[in-house]
CSV table of C-alpha atoms in Angstrom, one decimal:
chain,number,residue,atom,x,y,z
M,1,UNK,CA,-4.6,83.6,-29.4
M,2,UNK,CA,-6.4,84.1,-32.7
M,3,UNK,CA,-3.0,84.6,-34.5
M,4,UNK,CA,-1.6,81.4,-32.8
M,5,UNK,CA,-4.7,79.4,-34.0
M,6,UNK,CA,-5.3,78.3,-30.4
M,7,UNK,CA,-8.9,77.4,-31.0
M,8,UNK,CA,-11.6,77.1,-33.6
M,9,UNK,CA,-15.2,78.3,-32.9
M,10,UNK,CA,-17.6,75.5,-33.6
M,11,UNK,CA,-20.9,74.0,-32.4
M,12,UNK,CA,-20.6,71.7,-29.4
M,13,UNK,CA,-21.0,68.1,-30.6
M,14,UNK,CA,-23.6,65.9,-28.8
M,15,UNK,CA,-22.4,64.1,-25.7
M,16,UNK,CA,-19.6,66.5,-25.2
M,17,UNK,CA,-19.2,68.9,-22.2
M,18,UNK,CA,-17.1,72.0,-22.5
M,19,UNK,CA,-14.5,72.9,-19.8
M,20,UNK,CA,-14.8,76.3,-18.3
M,21,UNK,CA,-12.2,79.1,-18.4
M,22,UNK,CA,-11.5,82.4,-16.8
M,23,UNK,CA,-9.4,85.5,-17.2
M,24,UNK,CA,-6.7,86.3,-14.6
M,25,UNK,CA,-5.6,89.9,-14.3
M,26,UNK,CA,-2.5,91.2,-12.7
M,27,UNK,CA,-0.7,94.5,-12.3
M,28,UNK,CA,3.0,94.5,-12.8
M,29,UNK,CA,4.5,97.2,-10.6
M,30,UNK,CA,7.6,99.3,-10.7
M,31,UNK,CA,9.9,99.6,-7.7
M,32,UNK,CA,8.2,102.9,-6.8
M,33,UNK,CA,4.8,101.1,-6.8
M,34,UNK,CA,3.5,102.8,-10.0
M,35,UNK,CA,1.9,100.5,-12.6
M,36,UNK,CA,4.4,99.2,-15.2
M,37,UNK,CA,1.8,97.2,-17.2
M,38,UNK,CA,-1.5,95.4,-17.0
M,39,UNK,CA,-1.3,91.7,-17.6
M,40,UNK,CA,-4.1,89.3,-18.6
M,41,UNK,CA,-4.0,85.5,-19.1
M,42,UNK,CA,-6.8,83.2,-20.1
M,43,UNK,CA,-6.7,80.0,-18.2
M,44,UNK,CA,-8.7,76.8,-18.6
M,45,UNK,CA,-10.2,75.4,-15.4
M,46,UNK,CA,-8.4,72.1,-15.8
M,47,UNK,CA,-10.0,70.7,-12.6
M,48,UNK,CA,-13.2,70.3,-14.7
M,49,UNK,CA,-11.4,67.9,-17.2
M,50,UNK,CA,-12.2,64.2,-17.0
M,51,UNK,CA,-9.6,61.5,-17.5
M,52,UNK,CA,-10.3,59.5,-20.7
M,53,UNK,CA,-12.5,62.3,-22.1
M,54,UNK,CA,-10.4,65.5,-22.0
M,55,UNK,CA,-7.0,64.0,-21.4
M,56,UNK,CA,-5.1,60.7,-21.4
M,57,UNK,CA,-1.7,61.5,-20.1
M,58,UNK,CA,-0.3,64.4,-18.0
M,59,UNK,CA,3.3,63.3,-17.3
M,60,UNK,CA,6.0,65.7,-18.4
M,61,UNK,CA,9.6,65.1,-17.6
M,62,UNK,CA,11.4,67.5,-15.3
M,63,UNK,CA,15.2,68.1,-15.3
M,64,UNK,CA,17.0,66.2,-12.6
M,65,UNK,CA,18.9,68.4,-10.1
M,66,UNK,CA,22.0,66.2,-10.6
M,67,UNK,CA,22.0,66.9,-14.4
M,68,UNK,CA,21.8,70.6,-13.7
M,69,UNK,CA,24.6,70.4,-11.2
M,70,UNK,CA,26.7,68.4,-13.6
M,71,UNK,CA,26.1,70.8,-16.5
M,72,UNK,CA,26.9,73.8,-14.3
M,73,UNK,CA,30.1,72.2,-13.0
M,74,UNK,CA,31.2,71.3,-16.6
M,75,UNK,CA,30.5,74.8,-17.8
M,76,UNK,CA,32.5,76.3,-14.9
M,77,UNK,CA,35.5,74.0,-15.2
M,78,UNK,CA,35.6,74.2,-19.0
M,79,UNK,CA,34.9,77.9,-19.2
M,80,UNK,CA,31.7,77.4,-21.2
M,81,UNK,CA,29.2,80.1,-21.9
M,82,UNK,CA,25.9,79.8,-20.0
M,83,UNK,CA,22.5,81.3,-20.8
M,84,UNK,CA,19.2,80.9,-19.0
M,85,UNK,CA,15.9,81.8,-20.6
M,86,UNK,CA,12.3,81.6,-19.8
M,87,UNK,CA,10.0,80.9,-22.7
M,88,UNK,CA,7.2,83.4,-22.7
M,89,UNK,CA,3.8,81.8,-23.0
M,90,UNK,CA,5.4,78.4,-23.6
M,91,UNK,CA,2.2,76.4,-22.9
M,92,UNK,CA,0.4,78.2,-25.7
M,93,UNK,CA,2.6,76.5,-28.3
M,94,UNK,CA,1.9,72.9,-27.5
M,95,UNK,CA,-0.4,71.0,-29.9
M,96,UNK,CA,-3.2,68.9,-28.5
M,97,UNK,CA,-3.9,65.3,-29.4
M,98,UNK,CA,-7.2,65.2,-27.5
M,99,UNK,CA,-10.5,66.7,-28.6
M,100,UNK,CA,-11.2,69.4,-26.0
M,101,UNK,CA,-14.0,71.9,-26.0
M,102,UNK,CA,-13.9,75.0,-23.9
M,103,UNK,CA,-16.6,77.7,-23.3
M,104,UNK,CA,-16.0,80.9,-25.3
M,105,UNK,CA,-14.1,83.3,-23.1
M,106,UNK,CA,-15.9,86.3,-21.7
M,107,UNK,CA,-15.5,89.3,-24.0
M,108,UNK,CA,-14.5,87.3,-27.1
M,109,UNK,CA,-16.4,89.0,-29.9
M,110,UNK,CA,-15.2,87.1,-33.0
M,111,UNK,CA,-18.2,84.8,-33.3
M,112,UNK,CA,-19.8,84.6,-36.8
M,113,UNK,CA,-23.2,86.4,-36.6
M,114,UNK,CA,-25.0,83.6,-38.5
M,115,UNK,CA,-24.1,81.2,-35.7
M,116,UNK,CA,-25.3,83.4,-32.9
M,117,UNK,CA,-28.4,81.3,-32.1
M,118,UNK,CA,-26.5,77.9,-31.8
M,119,UNK,CA,-24.5,77.0,-28.6
M,120,UNK,CA,-20.9,77.7,-29.6
M,121,UNK,CA,-17.6,76.6,-28.0
M,122,UNK,CA,-13.9,76.8,-28.7
M,123,UNK,CA,-12.4,73.5,-29.9
M,124,UNK,CA,-8.8,73.8,-28.6
M,125,UNK,CA,-6.1,73.2,-31.2
M,126,UNK,CA,-3.3,74.1,-28.8
M,127,UNK,CA,-2.9,73.9,-25.1
M,128,UNK,CA,-3.5,76.8,-22.8
M,129,UNK,CA,-2.6,77.4,-19.2
M,130,UNK,CA,-4.6,75.4,-16.7
M,131,UNK,CA,-5.1,72.3,-18.9
M,132,UNK,CA,-3.9,69.1,-17.2
M,133,UNK,CA,-1.8,68.2,-20.2
M,134,UNK,CA,-0.4,71.7,-21.0
M,135,UNK,CA,3.1,71.0,-19.7
M,136,UNK,CA,3.3,67.7,-21.5
M,137,UNK,CA,2.0,69.3,-24.8
M,138,UNK,CA,4.7,72.0,-24.6
M,139,UNK,CA,7.5,69.5,-23.9
M,140,UNK,CA,6.4,67.3,-26.8
M,141,UNK,CA,6.5,70.4,-29.1
M,142,UNK,CA,10.0,71.3,-27.8
M,143,UNK,CA,11.2,67.7,-28.2
M,144,UNK,CA,10.0,67.3,-31.8
M,145,UNK,CA,11.3,70.7,-32.8
M,146,UNK,CA,14.7,70.0,-31.2
M,147,UNK,CA,14.9,66.6,-32.9
M,148,UNK,CA,14.1,68.2,-36.3
M,149,UNK,CA,17.2,70.4,-35.6
M,150,UNK,CA,19.4,67.3,-35.0
M,151,UNK,CA,19.6,67.6,-31.2
M,152,UNK,CA,19.9,64.3,-29.4
M,153,UNK,CA,17.7,63.6,-26.4
M,154,UNK,CA,19.6,62.0,-23.5
M,155,UNK,CA,18.4,58.5,-22.5
M,156,UNK,CA,19.4,59.3,-18.8
M,157,UNK,CA,17.6,62.6,-18.5
M,158,UNK,CA,14.9,63.2,-21.1
M,159,UNK,CA,15.1,66.9,-20.5
M,160,UNK,CA,18.7,67.2,-21.7
M,161,UNK,CA,19.4,67.7,-25.5
M,162,UNK,CA,22.8,67.9,-27.0
M,163,UNK,CA,24.2,68.6,-30.4
M,164,UNK,CA,27.7,68.7,-32.0
M,165,UNK,CA,31.2,68.0,-30.6
M,166,UNK,CA,34.2,70.0,-29.5
M,167,UNK,CA,33.9,73.8,-29.8
M,168,UNK,CA,30.5,73.4,-31.6
M,169,UNK,CA,29.0,71.4,-28.8
M,170,UNK,CA,25.8,72.7,-27.2
M,171,UNK,CA,23.7,71.4,-24.4
M,172,UNK,CA,20.1,72.4,-23.6
M,173,UNK,CA,18.4,71.5,-20.4
M,174,UNK,CA,14.7,72.1,-20.1
M,175,UNK,CA,12.8,72.7,-16.8
M,176,UNK,CA,9.1,73.2,-17.5
M,177,UNK,CA,9.3,76.5,-19.5
M,178,UNK,CA,12.9,77.5,-18.4
M,179,UNK,CA,15.9,76.5,-20.4
M,180,UNK,CA,19.6,76.4,-19.6
M,181,UNK,CA,22.0,76.5,-22.5
M,182,UNK,CA,25.7,75.6,-22.2
M,183,UNK,CA,28.3,75.7,-24.9
M,184,UNK,CA,32.1,76.4,-25.4
M,185,UNK,CA,31.2,78.8,-28.2
M,186,UNK,CA,29.0,81.8,-27.6
């Protein structure tokens, strides 16, 4: 999260209240029930956010099932290549428009020593899981990045992006942090 510039440590401004956060720990198990890996995720307690203060808008478009069915039937009938991917830690890439302060996570030790007496918080630069606007922030980041690569966003389903024609055609359908890609050319 430091490398991703997710937050900046700062003093809490007057009349601002930080949202809380917590760590979620999970064991990923192998089929023989041995531990494959230990997973940890920091989540904001979004239920403590207040409309108008910590967020303005939460709506994020979701792919229509009819668009997915149409894309899959086109891919099957035209012998297109299909790929499905899940974007790891997608919500950590969305930039925030709002000024949100969060308590410093338990165990975070990168606080400048000269600031240790002042009440410090994390000013969020990017969204994290649990924020009410996390999905919207991620989708906005995806949309602007796709547009910069000359993809055209559909007017009928805002989660469908297309580019090119003929054998260089590519269609991308986004569902939260999952993506389906269809194209005649692998």
